[in-house]
PDB file of C-alpha atoms in Angstrom:
ATOM      1  CA  MET A   1      89.931 105.820 151.838  1.00 52.00           C
ATOM      2  CA  LYS A   2      92.143 105.200 148.729  1.00 51.00           C
ATOM      3  CA  GLN A   3      93.070 107.958 146.341  1.00 53.00           C
ATOM      4  CA  LEU A   4      93.390 107.095 142.762  1.00 51.00           C
ATOM      5  CA  HIS A   5      96.260 108.546 140.963  1.00 52.00           C
ATOM      6  CA  GLN A   6      96.006 108.613 137.390  1.00 52.00           C
ATOM      7  CA  LYS A   7      99.118 108.927 135.294  1.00 60.00           C
ATOM      8  CA  GLY A   8     100.052 108.416 131.542  1.00 65.00           C
ATOM      9  CA  PHE A   9     102.958 106.299 130.202  1.00 68.00           C
ATOM     10  CA  THR A  10     106.485 107.543 130.360  1.00 76.00           C
ATOM     11  CA  LEU A  11     108.508 108.029 127.319  1.00 72.00           C
ATOM     12  CA  MET A  12     110.595 105.169 128.156  1.00 69.00           C
ATOM     13  CA  GLU A  13     107.668 103.069 128.303  1.00 71.00           C
ATOM     14  CA  VAL A  14     106.413 103.766 125.027  1.00 69.00           C
ATOM     15  CA  LEU A  15     109.736 103.530 123.475  1.00 73.00           C
ATOM     16  CA  LEU A  16     109.879 100.083 125.072  1.00 71.00           C
ATOM     17  CA  VAL A  17     106.753  98.971 123.788  1.00 73.00           C
ATOM     18  CA  VAL A  18     107.617 100.052 120.152  1.00 72.00           C
ATOM     19  CA  LEU A  19     110.946  98.341 120.747  1.00 74.00           C
ATOM     20  CA  LEU A  20     109.339  95.099 121.875  1.00 75.00           C
ATOM     21  CA  MET A  21     107.032  95.391 118.570  1.00 74.00           C
ATOM     22  CA  GLY A  22     110.162  95.421 116.483  1.00 70.00           C
ATOM     23  CA  LEU A  23     111.786  92.420 118.396  1.00 71.00           C
ATOM     24  CA  ALA A  24     108.486  90.368 117.775  1.00 69.00           C
ATOM     25  CA  ALA A  25     108.750  90.951 114.034  1.00 63.00           C
ATOM     26  CA  SER A  26     112.401  89.792 113.991  1.00 61.00           C
ATOM     27  CA  ALA A  27     111.273  86.824 115.549  1.00 60.00           C
ATOM     28  CA  VAL A  28     108.646  85.983 113.549  1.00 55.00           C
ATOM     29  CA  THR A  29     110.844  86.248 110.609  1.00 51.00           C
ATOM     30  CA  MET A  30     113.286  83.851 112.093  1.00 51.00           C
ATOM     31  CA  THR A  31     110.812  81.531 113.141  1.00 50.00           C
ATOM     32  CA  MET A  32     109.126  81.373 109.705  1.00 48.00           C
ATOM     33  CA  SER A  33     112.184  81.010 107.869  1.00 49.00           C
ATOM     34  CA  GLY A  34     110.956  78.049 105.842  1.00 54.00           C
ATOM     35  CA  ALA A  35     107.909  79.805 104.600  1.00 65.00           C
ATOM     36  CA  ASP A  36     107.329  80.620 100.985  1.00 86.00           C
ATOM     37  CA  PRO A  37     109.463  83.349  99.243  1.00 89.00           C
ATOM     38  CA  GLN A  38     106.599  85.644  98.782  1.00 92.00           C
ATOM     39  CA  LYS A  39     105.720  85.342 102.558  1.00 93.00           C
ATOM     40  CA  LYS A  40     109.516  85.727 103.628  1.00 93.00           C
ATOM     41  CA  LEU A  41     109.528  89.193 101.095  1.00 94.00           C
ATOM     42  CA  GLU A  42     106.257  90.425 102.990  1.00 95.00           C
ATOM     43  CA  ARG A  43     107.956  90.080 106.268  1.00 95.00           C
ATOM     44  CA  THR A  44     111.053  91.720 105.299  1.00 95.00           C
ATOM     45  CA  ALA A  45     108.924  94.748 104.300  1.00 96.00           C
ATOM     46  CA  LEU A  46     106.911  94.427 107.452  1.00 96.00           C
ATOM     47  CA  GLN A  47     110.312  94.522 109.271  1.00 95.00           C
ATOM     48  CA  PHE A  48     111.254  97.697 107.653  1.00 96.00           C
ATOM     49  CA  MET A  49     107.761  99.388 108.154  1.00 96.00           C
ATOM     50  CA  THR A  50     108.014  98.649 112.056  1.00 94.00           C
ATOM     51  CA  ALA A  51     111.533 100.114 112.304  1.00 93.00           C
ATOM     52  CA  THR A  52     110.601 103.068 110.229  1.00 95.00           C
ATOM     53  CA  GLU A  53     107.452 103.673 112.267  1.00 94.00           C
ATOM     54  CA  MET A  54     109.482 103.320 115.576  1.00 92.00           C
ATOM     55  CA  VAL A  55     112.142 106.033 114.338  1.00 92.00           C
ATOM     56  CA  LEU A  56     109.750 108.105 113.127  1.00 94.00           C
ATOM     57  CA  ASP A  57     108.013 108.201 116.839  1.00 93.00           C
ATOM     58  CA  GLU A  58     111.594 108.836 118.145  1.00 89.00           C
ATOM     59  CA  THR A  59     111.707 112.054 115.517  1.00 91.00           C
ATOM     60  CA  VAL A  60     108.607 113.544 116.791  1.00 93.00           C
ATOM     61  CA  LEU A  61     109.720 112.922 120.281  1.00 92.00           C
ATOM     62  CA  SER A  62     113.164 114.346 120.364  1.00 88.00           C
ATOM     63  CA  GLY A  63     113.129 116.966 117.465  1.00 90.00           C
ATOM     64  CA  HIS A  64     115.960 115.438 115.515  1.00 88.00           C
ATOM     65  CA  PHE A  65     116.062 115.034 111.850  1.00 91.00           C
ATOM     66  CA  ILE A  66     116.396 111.331 111.220  1.00 93.00           C
ATOM     67  CA  GLY A  67     117.067 109.836 107.546  1.00 94.00           C
ATOM     68  CA  ILE A  68     117.186 106.465 105.689  1.00 96.00           C
ATOM     69  CA  VAL A  69     119.895 105.424 103.679  1.00 96.00           C
ATOM     70  CA  ILE A  70     118.837 102.939 100.742  1.00 96.00           C
ATOM     71  CA  GLU A  71     121.246 100.972  99.192  1.00 96.00           C
ATOM     72  CA  LYS A  72     120.802  97.740  96.716  1.00 95.00           C
ATOM     73  CA  THR A  73     121.070  95.127  99.323  1.00 96.00           C
ATOM     74  CA  SER A  74     120.705  97.026 102.598  1.00 96.00           C
ATOM     75  CA  TYR A  75     119.385 100.225 104.575  1.00 96.00           C
ATOM     76  CA  LYS A  76     120.031 101.868 107.531  1.00 94.00           C
ATOM     77  CA  TYR A  77     118.938 104.722 109.738  1.00 94.00           C
ATOM     78  CA  VAL A  78     120.959 107.996 110.200  1.00 93.00           C
ATOM     79  CA  PHE A  79     120.913 110.942 112.493  1.00 90.00           C
ATOM     80  CA  TYR A  80     122.124 114.702 111.933  1.00 87.00           C
ATOM     81  CA  ASP A  81     124.702 115.776 114.149  1.00 85.00           C
ATOM     82  CA  GLU A  82     127.695 118.126 113.626  1.00 83.00           C
ATOM     83  CA  GLY A  83     127.346 118.392 109.893  1.00 84.00           C
ATOM     84  CA  LYS A  84     127.120 114.714 109.272  1.00 87.00           C
ATOM     85  CA  TRP A  85     124.630 112.187 108.957  1.00 91.00           C
ATOM     86  CA  LYS A  86     125.683 109.422 111.267  1.00 89.00           C
ATOM     87  CA  SER A  87     124.300 105.922 112.014  1.00 89.00           C
ATOM     88  CA  LEU A  88     121.491 105.257 114.456  1.00 81.00           C
ATOM     89  CA  ASP A  89     122.664 101.952 115.824  1.00 74.00           C
ATOM     90  CA  ARG A  90     121.864 102.022 119.451  1.00 69.00           C
ATOM     91  CA  ASP A  91     120.056  98.693 119.183  1.00 66.00           C
ATOM     92  CA  ARG A  92     120.226  95.602 116.829  1.00 72.00           C
ATOM     93  CA  ILE A  93     116.698  96.634 115.368  1.00 71.00           C
ATOM     94  CA  LEU A  94     118.094  99.924 114.008  1.00 78.00           C
ATOM     95  CA  THR A  95     121.493  98.792 113.012  1.00 84.00           C
ATOM     96  CA  GLU A  96     122.141  98.558 109.216  1.00 90.00           C
ATOM     97  CA  ARG A  97     119.964  95.526 107.874  1.00 93.00           C
ATOM     98  CA  GLN A  98     121.385  93.397 105.143  1.00 94.00           C
ATOM     99  CA  MET A  99     118.813  91.869 102.795  1.00 96.00           C
ATOM    100  CA  ASP A 100     118.957  87.920 102.650  1.00 93.00           C
ATOM    101  CA  GLU A 101     120.995  86.429  99.421  1.00 92.00           C
ATOM    102  CA  GLY A 102     118.711  87.073  96.321  1.00 93.00           C
ATOM    103  CA  VAL A 103     116.853  89.880  97.693  1.00 96.00           C
ATOM    104  CA  GLU A 104     117.410  93.630  96.581  1.00 97.00           C
ATOM    105  CA  ILE A 105     115.679  96.926  97.036  1.00 97.00           C
ATOM    106  CA  SER A 106     114.465  99.708  94.621  1.00 96.00           C
ATOM    107  CA  LEU A 107     113.805 103.036  95.560  1.00 96.00           C
ATOM    108  CA  VAL A 108     111.309 105.425  93.953  1.00 95.00           C
ATOM    109  CA  LEU A 109     111.163 109.018  95.442  1.00 92.00           C
ATOM    110  CA  ASP A 110     108.244 111.372  94.334  1.00 77.00           C
ATOM    111  CA  GLY A 111     107.311 109.079  91.367  1.00 62.00           C
ATOM    112  CA  LEU A 112     111.005 109.239  90.099  1.00 60.00           C
ATOM    113  CA  PRO A 113     113.257 106.217  90.251  1.00 62.00           C
ATOM    114  CA  LEU A 114     116.395 106.886  92.272  1.00 56.00           C
ATOM    115  CA  VAL A 115     119.861 106.098  90.936  1.00 54.00           C
ATOM    116  CA  GLN A 116     122.143 105.191  93.808  1.00 47.00           C
ATOM    117  CA  GLU A 117     125.111 106.641  92.313  1.00 46.00           C
ATOM    118  CA  ASP A 118     124.121 109.953  91.952  1.00 45.00           C
ATOM    119  CA  GLU A 119     122.461 110.339  95.285  1.00 45.00           C
ATOM    120  CA  GLU A 120     125.019 112.515  96.563  1.00 45.00           C
ATOM    121  CA  GLN A 121     124.614 115.251  94.189  1.00 46.00           C
ATOM    122  CA  ASP A 122     121.420 116.381  95.737  1.00 51.00           C
ATOM    123  CA  SER A 123     121.463 117.645  99.386  1.00 53.00           C
ATOM    124  CA  TRP A 124     118.736 117.916 101.942  1.00 50.00           C
ATOM    125  CA  PHE A 125     120.684 121.177 103.226  1.00 52.00           C
ATOM    126  CA  ASP A 126     122.086 124.248 101.640  1.00 51.00           C
ATOM    127  CA  GLU A 127     125.347 123.421 100.043  1.00 48.00           C
ATOM    128  CA  ASP A 128     126.775 126.676 101.131  1.00 48.00           C
ATOM    129  CA  PHE A 129     126.758 125.624 104.616  1.00 44.00           C
ATOM    130  CA  ILE A 130     128.493 122.071 103.984  1.00 47.00           C
ATOM    131  CA  GLU A 131     132.234 121.669 103.418  1.00 53.00           C
ATOM    132  CA  GLU A 132     133.002 119.507 100.289  1.00 55.00           C
ATOM    133  CA  GLU A 133     133.337 115.744 101.742  1.00 57.00           C
ATOM    134  CA  SER A 134     136.066 113.418 100.395  1.00 62.00           C
ATOM    135  CA  GLU A 135     134.792 110.266  98.719  1.00 66.00           C
ATOM    136  CA  GLU A 136     135.947 108.547 101.583  1.00 66.00           C
ATOM    137  CA  GLU A 137     133.742 110.658 103.821  1.00 66.00           C
ATOM    138  CA  LYS A 138     130.797 110.248 101.465  1.00 64.00           C
ATOM    139  CA  LYS A 139     130.853 106.483 102.087  1.00 69.00           C
ATOM    140  CA  LYS A 140     131.519 106.532 105.715  1.00 73.00           C
ATOM    141  CA  TYR A 141     128.578 109.454 106.320  1.00 76.00           C
ATOM    142  CA  PRO A 142     126.198 109.065 103.461  1.00 85.00           C
ATOM    143  CA  GLU A 143     123.580 111.340 102.927  1.00 91.00           C
ATOM    144  CA  PRO A 144     119.826 109.837 103.129  1.00 94.00           C
ATOM    145  CA  GLN A 145     117.311 109.530 100.318  1.00 95.00           C
ATOM    146  CA  ILE A 146     114.265 109.511 102.819  1.00 96.00           C
ATOM    147  CA  LEU A 147     114.083 112.262 105.668  1.00 95.00           C
ATOM    148  CA  LEU A 148     111.818 111.985 108.518  1.00 95.00           C
ATOM    149  CA  PHE A 149     110.881 115.230 110.038  1.00 95.00           C
ATOM    150  CA  PRO A 150     109.987 116.328 113.750  1.00 94.00           C
ATOM    151  CA  SER A 151     106.579 116.952 112.445  1.00 94.00           C
ATOM    152  CA  GLY A 152     105.989 113.740 112.030  1.00 94.00           C
ATOM    153  CA  GLU A 153     106.219 114.037 108.123  1.00 95.00           C
ATOM    154  CA  MET A 154     108.709 112.465 105.800  1.00 95.00           C
ATOM    155  CA  SER A 155     109.730 112.256 102.239  1.00 95.00           C
ATOM    156  CA  ALA A 156     107.103 110.422 100.083  1.00 96.00           C
ATOM    157  CA  PHE A 157     108.514 107.124  98.743  1.00 96.00           C
ATOM    158  CA  GLU A 158     107.894 103.743  97.436  1.00 96.00           C
ATOM    159  CA  ILE A 159     110.260 100.716  98.275  1.00 97.00           C
ATOM    160  CA  SER A 160     110.319  97.433  96.478  1.00 97.00           C
ATOM    161  CA  PHE A 161     111.627  94.500  98.114  1.00 97.00           C
ATOM    162  CA  PHE A 162     111.963  91.949  95.222  1.00 94.00           C
ATOM    163  CA  SER A 163     113.706  88.336  94.505  1.00 95.00           C
ATOM    164  CA  GLU A 164     112.737  85.244  92.662  1.00 91.00           C
ATOM    165  CA  ASP A 165     110.293  82.718  93.638  1.00 88.00           C
ATOM    166  CA  ASP A 166     111.177  78.865  93.495  1.00 86.00           C
ATOM    167  CA  GLN A 167     109.997  78.948  89.614  1.00 88.00           C
ATOM    168  CA  GLY A 168     112.631  81.847  88.897  1.00 87.00           C
ATOM    169  CA  ASN A 169     109.478  84.212  88.635  1.00 92.00           C
ATOM    170  CA  GLU A 170     110.091  87.866  90.150  1.00 94.00           C
ATOM    171  CA  ILE A 171     108.081  88.539  93.292  1.00 95.00           C
ATOM    172  CA  GLU A 172     107.969  91.846  95.165  1.00 96.00           C
ATOM    173  CA  ALA A 173     106.698  93.262  98.218  1.00 97.00           C
ATOM    174  CA  LEU A 174     106.066  97.204  98.121  1.00 97.00           C
ATOM    175  CA  VAL A 175     106.159  99.595 100.999  1.00 97.00           C
ATOM    176  CA  VAL A 176     104.466 103.030 100.361  1.00 96.00           C
ATOM    177  CA  GLY A 177     105.184 105.991 102.557  1.00 96.00           C
ATOM    178  CA  ASP A 178     103.254 109.539 102.125  1.00 95.00           C
ATOM    179  CA  SER A 179     104.338 112.765 103.058  1.00 94.00           C
ATOM    180  CA  LEU A 180     102.021 112.652 106.072  1.00 94.00           C
ATOM    181  CA  GLY A 181     104.394 109.901 107.778  1.00 94.00           C
ATOM    182  CA  ARG A 182     101.789 106.775 106.920  1.00 95.00           C
ATOM    183  CA  LEU A 183     102.888 103.419 105.991  1.00 96.00           C
ATOM    184  CA  THR A 184     101.248 100.783 103.794  1.00 96.00           C
ATOM    185  CA  LEU A 185     101.975  97.385 102.336  1.00 95.00           C
ATOM    186  CA  GLY A 186     101.034  97.797  98.790  1.00 89.00           C
ATOM    187  CA  ARG A 187      99.332 100.497  96.978  1.00 77.00           C
ATOM    188  CA  ASP A 188      95.841 101.300  98.185  1.00 68.00           C
ATOM    189  CA  ASP A 189      94.417 100.768  94.782  1.00 62.00           C
ATOM    190  CA  ASP A 190      96.136  97.017  94.631  1.00 57.00           C
ATOM    191  CA  VAL A 191      93.393  94.521  94.069  1.00 45.00           C
ATOM    192  CA  ASN A 192      94.190  91.267  96.279  1.00 46.00           C
ATOM    193  CA  GLY A 193      97.617  92.397  97.325  1.00 45.00           C
ATOM    194  CA  GLY A 194      98.815  93.068  93.756  1.00 45.00           C
ATOM    195  CA  ASP A 195      98.546  92.118  90.118  1.00 46.00           C
ATOM    196  CA  ASP A 196      98.986  88.469  89.548  1.00 47.00           C
ATOM    197  CA  GLY A 197      98.701  88.635  85.745  1.00 44.00           C
ATOM    198  CA  HIS A 198      94.971  87.645  85.411  1.00 43.00           C
TER     199      HIS A 198
END
């Protein structure tokens, strides 16, 4: 008589599935590049959500702090190692993502808009334990504005990906992240995906 062995998924299997989901999101964006600007912008936002969810899962499983560095036209994931935030670029999903031409990013943390030039003034860690870095080091190892915790929590934020449509009107795709690690496209109180001016 055959004996059935019940076993769960291994860590590698789980990470592989998450990685494949990210690749699928990238493939959709590439194959649908001729779609209207709003849809393209929403796919850019969904790519960010997929990658961030994958990284948050890795943070929980590994127990390491991981952050997100947001620039005007790019974002990247970093991990804390030997007193520095280093790029998390083991695969192409997590390498620094440059926005398409005409697409920019704005970030709001805890309800306050972030001024990128001043980001280095605030540190996640006690300044007494961090050596003063040169400007060159700050550029090479930028400190993240968003932090993902091993508990599955993260800094609450709103990220807007915005551009212009064919008529020159500003369009936006908003990603909202709460402190419990949940990500949504748009706000929960948005009607029909946003305000269309009517």
